[in-house]
JSON list of C-alpha atoms in Angstrom, two decimals:
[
{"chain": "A", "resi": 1, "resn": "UNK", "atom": "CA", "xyz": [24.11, 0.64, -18.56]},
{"chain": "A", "resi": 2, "resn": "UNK", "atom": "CA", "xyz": [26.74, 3.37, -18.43]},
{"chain": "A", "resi": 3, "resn": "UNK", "atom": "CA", "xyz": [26.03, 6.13, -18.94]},
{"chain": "A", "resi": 4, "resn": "UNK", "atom": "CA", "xyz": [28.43, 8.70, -20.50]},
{"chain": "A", "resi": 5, "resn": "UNK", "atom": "CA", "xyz": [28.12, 12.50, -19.80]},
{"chain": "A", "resi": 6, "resn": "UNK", "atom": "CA", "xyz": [30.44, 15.24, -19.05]},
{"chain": "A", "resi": 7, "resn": "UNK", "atom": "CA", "xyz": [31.46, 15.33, -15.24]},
{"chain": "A", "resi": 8, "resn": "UNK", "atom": "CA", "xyz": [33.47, 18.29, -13.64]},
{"chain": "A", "resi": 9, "resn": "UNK", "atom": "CA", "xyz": [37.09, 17.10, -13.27]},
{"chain": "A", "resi": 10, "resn": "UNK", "atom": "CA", "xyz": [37.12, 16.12, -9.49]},
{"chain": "A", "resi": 11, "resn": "UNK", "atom": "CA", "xyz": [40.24, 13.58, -9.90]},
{"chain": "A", "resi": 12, "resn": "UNK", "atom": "CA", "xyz": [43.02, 15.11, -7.36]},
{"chain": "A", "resi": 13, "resn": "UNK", "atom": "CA", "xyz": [46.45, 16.02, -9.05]},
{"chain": "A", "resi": 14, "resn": "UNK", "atom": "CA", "xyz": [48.90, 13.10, -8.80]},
{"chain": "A", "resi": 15, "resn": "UNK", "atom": "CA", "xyz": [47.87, 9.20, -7.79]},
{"chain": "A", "resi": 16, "resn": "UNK", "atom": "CA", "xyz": [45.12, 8.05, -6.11]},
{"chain": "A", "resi": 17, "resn": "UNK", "atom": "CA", "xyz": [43.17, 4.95, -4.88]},
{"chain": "A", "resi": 18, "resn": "UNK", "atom": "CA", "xyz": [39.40, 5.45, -5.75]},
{"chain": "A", "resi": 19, "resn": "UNK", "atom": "CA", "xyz": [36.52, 4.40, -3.89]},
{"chain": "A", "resi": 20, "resn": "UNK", "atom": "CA", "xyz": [32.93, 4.48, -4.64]},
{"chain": "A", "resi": 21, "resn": "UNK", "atom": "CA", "xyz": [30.21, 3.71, -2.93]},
{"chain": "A", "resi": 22, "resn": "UNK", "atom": "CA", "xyz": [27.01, 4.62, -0.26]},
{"chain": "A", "resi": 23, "resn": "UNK", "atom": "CA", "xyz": [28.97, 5.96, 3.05]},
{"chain": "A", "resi": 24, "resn": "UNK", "atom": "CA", "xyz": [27.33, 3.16, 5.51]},
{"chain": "A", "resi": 25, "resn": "UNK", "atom": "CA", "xyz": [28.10, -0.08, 7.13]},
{"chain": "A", "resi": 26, "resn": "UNK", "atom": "CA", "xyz": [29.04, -3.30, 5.12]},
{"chain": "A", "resi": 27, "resn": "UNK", "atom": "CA", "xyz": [30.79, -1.43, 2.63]},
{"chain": "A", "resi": 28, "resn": "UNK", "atom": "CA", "xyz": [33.79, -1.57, 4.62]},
{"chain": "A", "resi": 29, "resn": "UNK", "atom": "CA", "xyz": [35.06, 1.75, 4.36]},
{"chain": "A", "resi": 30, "resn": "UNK", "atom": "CA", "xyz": [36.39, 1.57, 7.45]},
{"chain": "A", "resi": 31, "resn": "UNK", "atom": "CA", "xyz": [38.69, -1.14, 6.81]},
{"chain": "A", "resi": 32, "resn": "UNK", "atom": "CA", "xyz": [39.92, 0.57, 3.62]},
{"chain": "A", "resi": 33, "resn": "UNK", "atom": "CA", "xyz": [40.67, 3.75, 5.91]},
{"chain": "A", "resi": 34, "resn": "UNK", "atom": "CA", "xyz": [42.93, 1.39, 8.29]},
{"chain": "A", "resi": 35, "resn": "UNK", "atom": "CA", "xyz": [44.26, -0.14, 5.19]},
{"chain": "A", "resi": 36, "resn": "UNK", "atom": "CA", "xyz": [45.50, 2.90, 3.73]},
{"chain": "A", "resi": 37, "resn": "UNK", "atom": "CA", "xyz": [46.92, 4.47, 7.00]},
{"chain": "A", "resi": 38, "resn": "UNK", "atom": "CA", "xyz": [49.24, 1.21, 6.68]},
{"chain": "A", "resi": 39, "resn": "UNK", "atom": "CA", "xyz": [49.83, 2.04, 3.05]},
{"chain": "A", "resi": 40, "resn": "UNK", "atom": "CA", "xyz": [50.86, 5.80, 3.49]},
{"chain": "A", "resi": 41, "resn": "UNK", "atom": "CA", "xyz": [54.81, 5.27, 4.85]},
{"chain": "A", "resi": 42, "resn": "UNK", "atom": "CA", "xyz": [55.11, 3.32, 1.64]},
{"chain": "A", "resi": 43, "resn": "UNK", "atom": "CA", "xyz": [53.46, 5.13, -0.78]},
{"chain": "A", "resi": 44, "resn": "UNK", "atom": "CA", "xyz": [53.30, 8.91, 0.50]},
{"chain": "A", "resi": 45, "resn": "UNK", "atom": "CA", "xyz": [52.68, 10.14, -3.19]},
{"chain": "A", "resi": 46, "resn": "UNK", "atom": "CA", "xyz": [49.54, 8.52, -2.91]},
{"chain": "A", "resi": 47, "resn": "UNK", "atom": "CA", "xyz": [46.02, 10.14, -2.03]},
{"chain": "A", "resi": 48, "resn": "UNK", "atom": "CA", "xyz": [42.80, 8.23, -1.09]},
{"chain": "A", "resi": 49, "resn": "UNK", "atom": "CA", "xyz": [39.34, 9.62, -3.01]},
{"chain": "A", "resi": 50, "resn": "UNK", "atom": "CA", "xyz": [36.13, 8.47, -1.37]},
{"chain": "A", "resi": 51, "resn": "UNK", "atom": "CA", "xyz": [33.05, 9.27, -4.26]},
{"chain": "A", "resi": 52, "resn": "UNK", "atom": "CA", "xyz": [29.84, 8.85, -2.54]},
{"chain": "A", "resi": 53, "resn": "UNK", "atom": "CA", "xyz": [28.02, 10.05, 0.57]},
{"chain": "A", "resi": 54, "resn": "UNK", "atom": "CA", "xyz": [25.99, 8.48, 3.70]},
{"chain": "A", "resi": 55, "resn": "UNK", "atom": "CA", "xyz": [25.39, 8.24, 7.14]},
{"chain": "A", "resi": 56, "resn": "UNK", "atom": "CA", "xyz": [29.32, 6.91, 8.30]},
{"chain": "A", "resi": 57, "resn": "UNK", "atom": "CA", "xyz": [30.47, 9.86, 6.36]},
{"chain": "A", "resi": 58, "resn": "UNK", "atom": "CA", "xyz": [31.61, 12.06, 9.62]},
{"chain": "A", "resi": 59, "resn": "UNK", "atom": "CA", "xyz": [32.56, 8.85, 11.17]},
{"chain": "A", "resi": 60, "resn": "UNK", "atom": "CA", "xyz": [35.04, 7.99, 8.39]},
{"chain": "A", "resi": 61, "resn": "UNK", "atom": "CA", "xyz": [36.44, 12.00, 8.33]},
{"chain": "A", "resi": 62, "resn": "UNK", "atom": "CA", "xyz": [37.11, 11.39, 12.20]},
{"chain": "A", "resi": 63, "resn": "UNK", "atom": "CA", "xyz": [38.50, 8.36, 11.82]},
{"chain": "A", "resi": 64, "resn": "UNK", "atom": "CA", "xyz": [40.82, 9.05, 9.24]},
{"chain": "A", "resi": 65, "resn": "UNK", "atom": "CA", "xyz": [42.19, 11.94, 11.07]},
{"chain": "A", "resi": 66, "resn": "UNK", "atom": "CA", "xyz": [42.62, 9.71, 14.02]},
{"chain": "A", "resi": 67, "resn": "UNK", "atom": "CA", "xyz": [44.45, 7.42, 11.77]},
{"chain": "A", "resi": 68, "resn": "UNK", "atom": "CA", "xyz": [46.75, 10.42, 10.43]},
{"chain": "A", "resi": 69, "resn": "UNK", "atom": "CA", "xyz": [45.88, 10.47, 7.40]},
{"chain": "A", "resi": 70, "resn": "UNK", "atom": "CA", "xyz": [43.69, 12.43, 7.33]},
{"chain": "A", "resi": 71, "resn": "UNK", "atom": "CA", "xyz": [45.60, 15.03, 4.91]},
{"chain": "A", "resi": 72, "resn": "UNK", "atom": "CA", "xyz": [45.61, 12.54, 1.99]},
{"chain": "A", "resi": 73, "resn": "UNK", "atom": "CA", "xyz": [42.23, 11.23, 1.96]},
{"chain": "A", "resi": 74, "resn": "UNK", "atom": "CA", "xyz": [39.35, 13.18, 0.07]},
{"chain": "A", "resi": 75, "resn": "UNK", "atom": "CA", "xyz": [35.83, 12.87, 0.44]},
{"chain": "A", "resi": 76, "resn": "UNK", "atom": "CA", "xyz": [33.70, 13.89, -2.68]},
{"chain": "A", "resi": 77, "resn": "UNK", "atom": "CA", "xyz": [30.31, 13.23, -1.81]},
{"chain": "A", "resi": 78, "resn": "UNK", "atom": "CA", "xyz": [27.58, 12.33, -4.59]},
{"chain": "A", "resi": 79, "resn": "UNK", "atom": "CA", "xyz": [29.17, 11.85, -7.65]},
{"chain": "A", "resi": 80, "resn": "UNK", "atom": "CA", "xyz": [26.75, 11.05, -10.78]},
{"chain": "A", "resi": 81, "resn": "UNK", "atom": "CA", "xyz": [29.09, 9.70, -13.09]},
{"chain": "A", "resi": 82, "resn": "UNK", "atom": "CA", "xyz": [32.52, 8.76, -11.82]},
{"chain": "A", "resi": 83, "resn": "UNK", "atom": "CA", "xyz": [33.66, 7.64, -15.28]},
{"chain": "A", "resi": 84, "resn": "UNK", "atom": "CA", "xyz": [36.32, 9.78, -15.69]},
{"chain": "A", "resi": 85, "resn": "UNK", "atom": "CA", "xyz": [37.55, 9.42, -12.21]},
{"chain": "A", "resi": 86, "resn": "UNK", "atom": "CA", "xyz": [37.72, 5.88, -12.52]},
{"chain": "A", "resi": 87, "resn": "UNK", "atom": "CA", "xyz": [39.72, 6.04, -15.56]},
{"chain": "A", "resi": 88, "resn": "UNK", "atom": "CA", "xyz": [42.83, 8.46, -14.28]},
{"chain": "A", "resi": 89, "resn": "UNK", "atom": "CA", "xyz": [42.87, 6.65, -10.48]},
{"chain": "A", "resi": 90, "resn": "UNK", "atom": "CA", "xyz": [46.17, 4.60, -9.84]},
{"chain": "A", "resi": 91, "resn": "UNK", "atom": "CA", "xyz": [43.79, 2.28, -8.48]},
{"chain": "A", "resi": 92, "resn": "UNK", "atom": "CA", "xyz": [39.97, 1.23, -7.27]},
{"chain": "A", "resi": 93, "resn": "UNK", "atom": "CA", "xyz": [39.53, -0.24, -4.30]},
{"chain": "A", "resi": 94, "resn": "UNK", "atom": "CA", "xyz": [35.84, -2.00, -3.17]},
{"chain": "A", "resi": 95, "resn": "UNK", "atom": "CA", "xyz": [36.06, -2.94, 0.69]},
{"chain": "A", "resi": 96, "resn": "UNK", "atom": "CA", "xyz": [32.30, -4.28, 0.97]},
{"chain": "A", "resi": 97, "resn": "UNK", "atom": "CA", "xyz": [31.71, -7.02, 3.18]},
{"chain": "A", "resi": 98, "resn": "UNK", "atom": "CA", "xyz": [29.06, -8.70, 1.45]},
{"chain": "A", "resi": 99, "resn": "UNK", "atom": "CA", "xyz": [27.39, -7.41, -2.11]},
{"chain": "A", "resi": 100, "resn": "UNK", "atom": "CA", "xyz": [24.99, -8.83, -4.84]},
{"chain": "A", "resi": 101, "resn": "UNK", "atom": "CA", "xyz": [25.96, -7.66, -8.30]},
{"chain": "A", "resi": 102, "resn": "UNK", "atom": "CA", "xyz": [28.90, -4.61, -7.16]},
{"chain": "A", "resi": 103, "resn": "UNK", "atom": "CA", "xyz": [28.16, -2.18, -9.94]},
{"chain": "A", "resi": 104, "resn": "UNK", "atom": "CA", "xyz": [30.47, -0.32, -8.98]},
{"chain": "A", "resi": 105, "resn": "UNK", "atom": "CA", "xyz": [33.38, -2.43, -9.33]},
{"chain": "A", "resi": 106, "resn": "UNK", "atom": "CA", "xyz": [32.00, -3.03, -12.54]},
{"chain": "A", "resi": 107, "resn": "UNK", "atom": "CA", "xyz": [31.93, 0.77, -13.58]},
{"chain": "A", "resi": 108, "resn": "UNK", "atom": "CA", "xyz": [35.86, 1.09, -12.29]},
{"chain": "A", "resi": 109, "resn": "UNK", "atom": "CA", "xyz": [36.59, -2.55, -14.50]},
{"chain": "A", "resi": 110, "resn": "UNK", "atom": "CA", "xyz": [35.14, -0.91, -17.48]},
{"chain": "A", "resi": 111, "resn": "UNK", "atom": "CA", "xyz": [37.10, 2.14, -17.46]},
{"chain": "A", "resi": 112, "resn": "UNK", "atom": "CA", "xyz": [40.08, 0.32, -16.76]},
{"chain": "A", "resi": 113, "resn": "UNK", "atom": "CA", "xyz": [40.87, 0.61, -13.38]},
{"chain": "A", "resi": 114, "resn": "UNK", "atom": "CA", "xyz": [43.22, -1.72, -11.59]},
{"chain": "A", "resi": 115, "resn": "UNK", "atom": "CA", "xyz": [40.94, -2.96, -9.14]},
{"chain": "A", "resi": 116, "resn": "UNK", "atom": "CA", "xyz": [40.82, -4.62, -5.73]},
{"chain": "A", "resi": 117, "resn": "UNK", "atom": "CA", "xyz": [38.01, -6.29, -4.28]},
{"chain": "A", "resi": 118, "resn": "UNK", "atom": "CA", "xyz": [37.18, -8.24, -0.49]},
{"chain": "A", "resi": 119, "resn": "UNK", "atom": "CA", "xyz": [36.13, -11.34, -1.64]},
{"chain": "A", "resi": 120, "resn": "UNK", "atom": "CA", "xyz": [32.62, -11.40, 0.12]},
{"chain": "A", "resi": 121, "resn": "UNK", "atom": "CA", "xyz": [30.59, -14.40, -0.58]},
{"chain": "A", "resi": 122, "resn": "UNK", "atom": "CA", "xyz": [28.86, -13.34, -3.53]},
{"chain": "A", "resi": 123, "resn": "UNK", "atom": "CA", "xyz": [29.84, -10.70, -6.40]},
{"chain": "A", "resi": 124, "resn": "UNK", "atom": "CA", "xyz": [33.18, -9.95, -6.70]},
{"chain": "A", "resi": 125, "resn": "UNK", "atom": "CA", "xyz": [34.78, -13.29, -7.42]},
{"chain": "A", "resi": 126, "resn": "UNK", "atom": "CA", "xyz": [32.49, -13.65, -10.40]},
{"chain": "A", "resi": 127, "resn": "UNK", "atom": "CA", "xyz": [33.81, -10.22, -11.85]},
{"chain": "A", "resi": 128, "resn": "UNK", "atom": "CA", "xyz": [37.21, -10.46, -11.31]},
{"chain": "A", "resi": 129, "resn": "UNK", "atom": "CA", "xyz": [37.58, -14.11, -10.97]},
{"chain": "A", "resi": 130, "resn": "UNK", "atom": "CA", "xyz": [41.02, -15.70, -8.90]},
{"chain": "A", "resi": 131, "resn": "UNK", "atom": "CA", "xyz": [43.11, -12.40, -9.09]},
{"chain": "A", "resi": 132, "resn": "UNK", "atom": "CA", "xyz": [42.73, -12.93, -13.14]},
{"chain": "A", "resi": 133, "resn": "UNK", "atom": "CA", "xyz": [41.60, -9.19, -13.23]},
{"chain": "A", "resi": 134, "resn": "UNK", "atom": "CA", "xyz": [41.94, -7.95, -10.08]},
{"chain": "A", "resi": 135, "resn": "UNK", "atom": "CA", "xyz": [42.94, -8.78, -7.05]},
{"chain": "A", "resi": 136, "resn": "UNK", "atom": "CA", "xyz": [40.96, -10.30, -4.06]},
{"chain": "A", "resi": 137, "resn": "UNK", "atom": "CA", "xyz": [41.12, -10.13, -0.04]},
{"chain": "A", "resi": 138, "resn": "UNK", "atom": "CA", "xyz": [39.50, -11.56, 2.71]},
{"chain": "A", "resi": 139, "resn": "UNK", "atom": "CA", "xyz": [36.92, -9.43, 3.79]},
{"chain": "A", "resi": 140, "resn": "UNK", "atom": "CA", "xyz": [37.60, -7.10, 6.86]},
{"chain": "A", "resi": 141, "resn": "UNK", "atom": "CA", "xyz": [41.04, -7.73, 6.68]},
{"chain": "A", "resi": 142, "resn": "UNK", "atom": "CA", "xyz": [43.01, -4.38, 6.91]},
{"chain": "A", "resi": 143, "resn": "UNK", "atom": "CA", "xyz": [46.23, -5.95, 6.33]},
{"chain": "A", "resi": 144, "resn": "UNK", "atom": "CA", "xyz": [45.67, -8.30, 3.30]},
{"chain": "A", "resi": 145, "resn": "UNK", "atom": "CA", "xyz": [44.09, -5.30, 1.89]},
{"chain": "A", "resi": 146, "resn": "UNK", "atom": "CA", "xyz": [47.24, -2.50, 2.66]},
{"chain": "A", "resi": 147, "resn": "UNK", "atom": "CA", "xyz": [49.62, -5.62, 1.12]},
{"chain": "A", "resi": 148, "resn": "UNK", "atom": "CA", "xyz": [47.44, -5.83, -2.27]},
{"chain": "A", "resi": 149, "resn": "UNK", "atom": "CA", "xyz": [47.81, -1.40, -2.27]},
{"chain": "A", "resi": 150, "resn": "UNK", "atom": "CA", "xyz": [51.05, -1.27, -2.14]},
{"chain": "A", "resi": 151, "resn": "UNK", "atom": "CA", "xyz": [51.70, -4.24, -4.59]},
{"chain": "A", "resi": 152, "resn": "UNK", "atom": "CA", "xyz": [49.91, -3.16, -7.16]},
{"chain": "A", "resi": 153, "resn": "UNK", "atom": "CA", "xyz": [51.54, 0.65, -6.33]},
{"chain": "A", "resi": 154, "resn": "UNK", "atom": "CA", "xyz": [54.83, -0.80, -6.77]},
{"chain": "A", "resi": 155, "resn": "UNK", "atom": "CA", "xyz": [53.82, -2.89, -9.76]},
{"chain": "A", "resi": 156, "resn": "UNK", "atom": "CA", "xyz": [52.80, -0.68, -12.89]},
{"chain": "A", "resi": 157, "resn": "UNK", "atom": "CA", "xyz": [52.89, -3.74, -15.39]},
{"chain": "A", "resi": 158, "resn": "UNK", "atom": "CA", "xyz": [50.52, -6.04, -13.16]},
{"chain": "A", "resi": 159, "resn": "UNK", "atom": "CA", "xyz": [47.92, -3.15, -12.99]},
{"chain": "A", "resi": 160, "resn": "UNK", "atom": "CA", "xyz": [48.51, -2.44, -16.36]},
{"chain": "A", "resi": 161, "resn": "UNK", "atom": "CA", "xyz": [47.31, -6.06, -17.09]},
{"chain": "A", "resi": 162, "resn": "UNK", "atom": "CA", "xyz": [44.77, -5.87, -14.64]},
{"chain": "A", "resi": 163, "resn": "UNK", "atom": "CA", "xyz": [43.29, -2.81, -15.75]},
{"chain": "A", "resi": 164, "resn": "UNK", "atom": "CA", "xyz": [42.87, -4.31, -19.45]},
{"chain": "A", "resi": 165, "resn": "UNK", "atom": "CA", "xyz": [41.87, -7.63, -18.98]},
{"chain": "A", "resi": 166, "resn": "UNK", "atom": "CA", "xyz": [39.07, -5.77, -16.48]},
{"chain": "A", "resi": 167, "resn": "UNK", "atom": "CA", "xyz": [38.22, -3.76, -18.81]},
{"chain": "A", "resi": 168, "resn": "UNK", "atom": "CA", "xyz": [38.03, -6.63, -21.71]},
{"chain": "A", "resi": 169, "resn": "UNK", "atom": "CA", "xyz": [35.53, -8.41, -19.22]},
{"chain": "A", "resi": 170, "resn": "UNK", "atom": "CA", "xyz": [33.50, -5.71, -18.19]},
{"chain": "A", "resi": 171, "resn": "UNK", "atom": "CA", "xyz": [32.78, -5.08, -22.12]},
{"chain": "A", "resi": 172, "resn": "UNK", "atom": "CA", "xyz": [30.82, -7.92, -21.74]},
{"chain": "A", "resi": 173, "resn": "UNK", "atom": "CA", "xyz": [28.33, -6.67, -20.03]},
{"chain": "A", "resi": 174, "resn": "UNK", "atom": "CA", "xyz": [27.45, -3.31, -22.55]},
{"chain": "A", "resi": 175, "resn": "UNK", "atom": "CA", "xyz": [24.25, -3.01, -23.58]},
{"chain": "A", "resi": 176, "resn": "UNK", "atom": "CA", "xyz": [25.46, -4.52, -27.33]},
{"chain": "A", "resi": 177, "resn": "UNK", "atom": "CA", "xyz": [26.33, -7.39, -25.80]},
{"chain": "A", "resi": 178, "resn": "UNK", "atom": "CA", "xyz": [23.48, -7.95, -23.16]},
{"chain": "A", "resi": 179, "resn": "UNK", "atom": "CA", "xyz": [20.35, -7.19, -25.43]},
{"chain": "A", "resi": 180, "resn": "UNK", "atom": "CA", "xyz": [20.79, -9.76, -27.81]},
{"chain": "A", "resi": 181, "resn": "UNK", "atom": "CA", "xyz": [21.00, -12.37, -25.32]},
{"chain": "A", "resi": 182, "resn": "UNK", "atom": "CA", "xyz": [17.57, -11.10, -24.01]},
{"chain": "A", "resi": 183, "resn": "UNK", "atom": "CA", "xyz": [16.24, -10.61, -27.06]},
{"chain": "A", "resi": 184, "resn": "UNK", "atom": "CA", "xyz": [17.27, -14.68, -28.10]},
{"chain": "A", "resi": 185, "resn": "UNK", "atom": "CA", "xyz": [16.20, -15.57, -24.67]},
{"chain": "A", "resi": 186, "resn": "UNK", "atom": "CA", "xyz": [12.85, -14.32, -25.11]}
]
C-alpha cells in the first residue's frame, strides 16, 4: 500500500536521477555510482539523490568522491515516504542485483517516474516488462546502465511515455484493485 503523507521537500533544485533503497550489497549502488561518473560529461546539469541508509553508506560517499563526482551526488538517508521525490526526479534508477518483489521500483512507477531497472533474475522484468515501461540492463553492468541515463536524459518524449505507461501499470496494484481479487479469491 502507499501510503500518502506530507514529506519535507528534500528533492534538490534542478534534475536528478533518484535512487532508493537499503545502503548494502546486492543493491548495486556501486555500479550506479560508476554509472553516473560516466554519465556526468554528458549530462553535467544532472545530480544523483541516494534516499535510504546502510552499512555501504561511507563506502559509497568515498567512492563517489574517488569517482569525481562526488559534488553532484546526494545522500539523504532514511526517507519515510519518497512520494514526492519520486514524482519531480528526471529519473529512477534501481541497480539491484537480484530482488523478489522491488517495491521500490514500484513506488517510483506509480508516481510516474521514468524508470530504469538491472534486469536481475526475478522482479523487475515482471514490472516493467521488455523496456515497455522502463528500461532494463544487465545487471552489474556500469556501462549499459550510463548508456540507458543518458538516453533517457536526452529523450524527454520516451520518458514521458515511460513514466505514464509505469504509472498506468503500477495502478494496478492499489489497494482498489488488489482487495477484490482477494476478497473473490477467498
Amino acid at each position: 500500500c502507499f501510503i500518502k503523507k506530507s514529506v519535507p521537500t528534500l528533492a534538490p533544485q534542478g534534475a536528478y536521477i533518484a535512487a532508493l533503497g537499503r545502503l548494502t550489497a546486492g543493491k548495486g549502488f556501486e555500479h550506479l555510482l560508476q554509472a553516473f561518473a560516466g554519465t556526468v560529461p554528458h549530462m553535467p546539469d544532472v545530480r544523483l539523490l541516494f534516499m535510504g541508509d546502510g552499512p555501504l553508506r561511507s563506502a559509497l560517499e568515498k567512492q563517489a568522491h574517488a569517482l569525481r563526482v562526488g559534488h553532484a551526488v546526494d545522500f539523504y538517508g532514511f526517507c519515510p515516504n519518497p512520494a514526492q521525490v519520486l514524482r519531480q526526479c528526471l529519473l529512477f534508477v534501481l541497480p539491484s542485483l537480484y530482488e523478489g518483489f522491488p517495491n521500490a521500483l514500484l513506488e517510483a512507477m506509480y508516481e510516474g517516474a521514468p524508470c530504469i531497472a538491472a534486469d536481475c533474475l526475478t522482479g523487475p522484468r515482471e514490472l516493467l516488462g521488455r523496456d515497455e515501461r522502463g528500461l532494463l540492463y544487465p545487471p552489474g553492468d556500469a556501462k549499459a546502465l550510463a548508456h540507458c541515463m543518458r538516453r533517457l536524459y536526452a529523450d524527454a518524449a520516451l520518458r514521458a511515455d515511460l513514466g505514464r505507461k509505469a504509472a498506468e501499470y503500477a495502478a494496478t496494484f492499489t489497494e482498489a484493485q488488489i482487495f477484490p481479487q482477494w476478497l473473490g479469491a477467498v
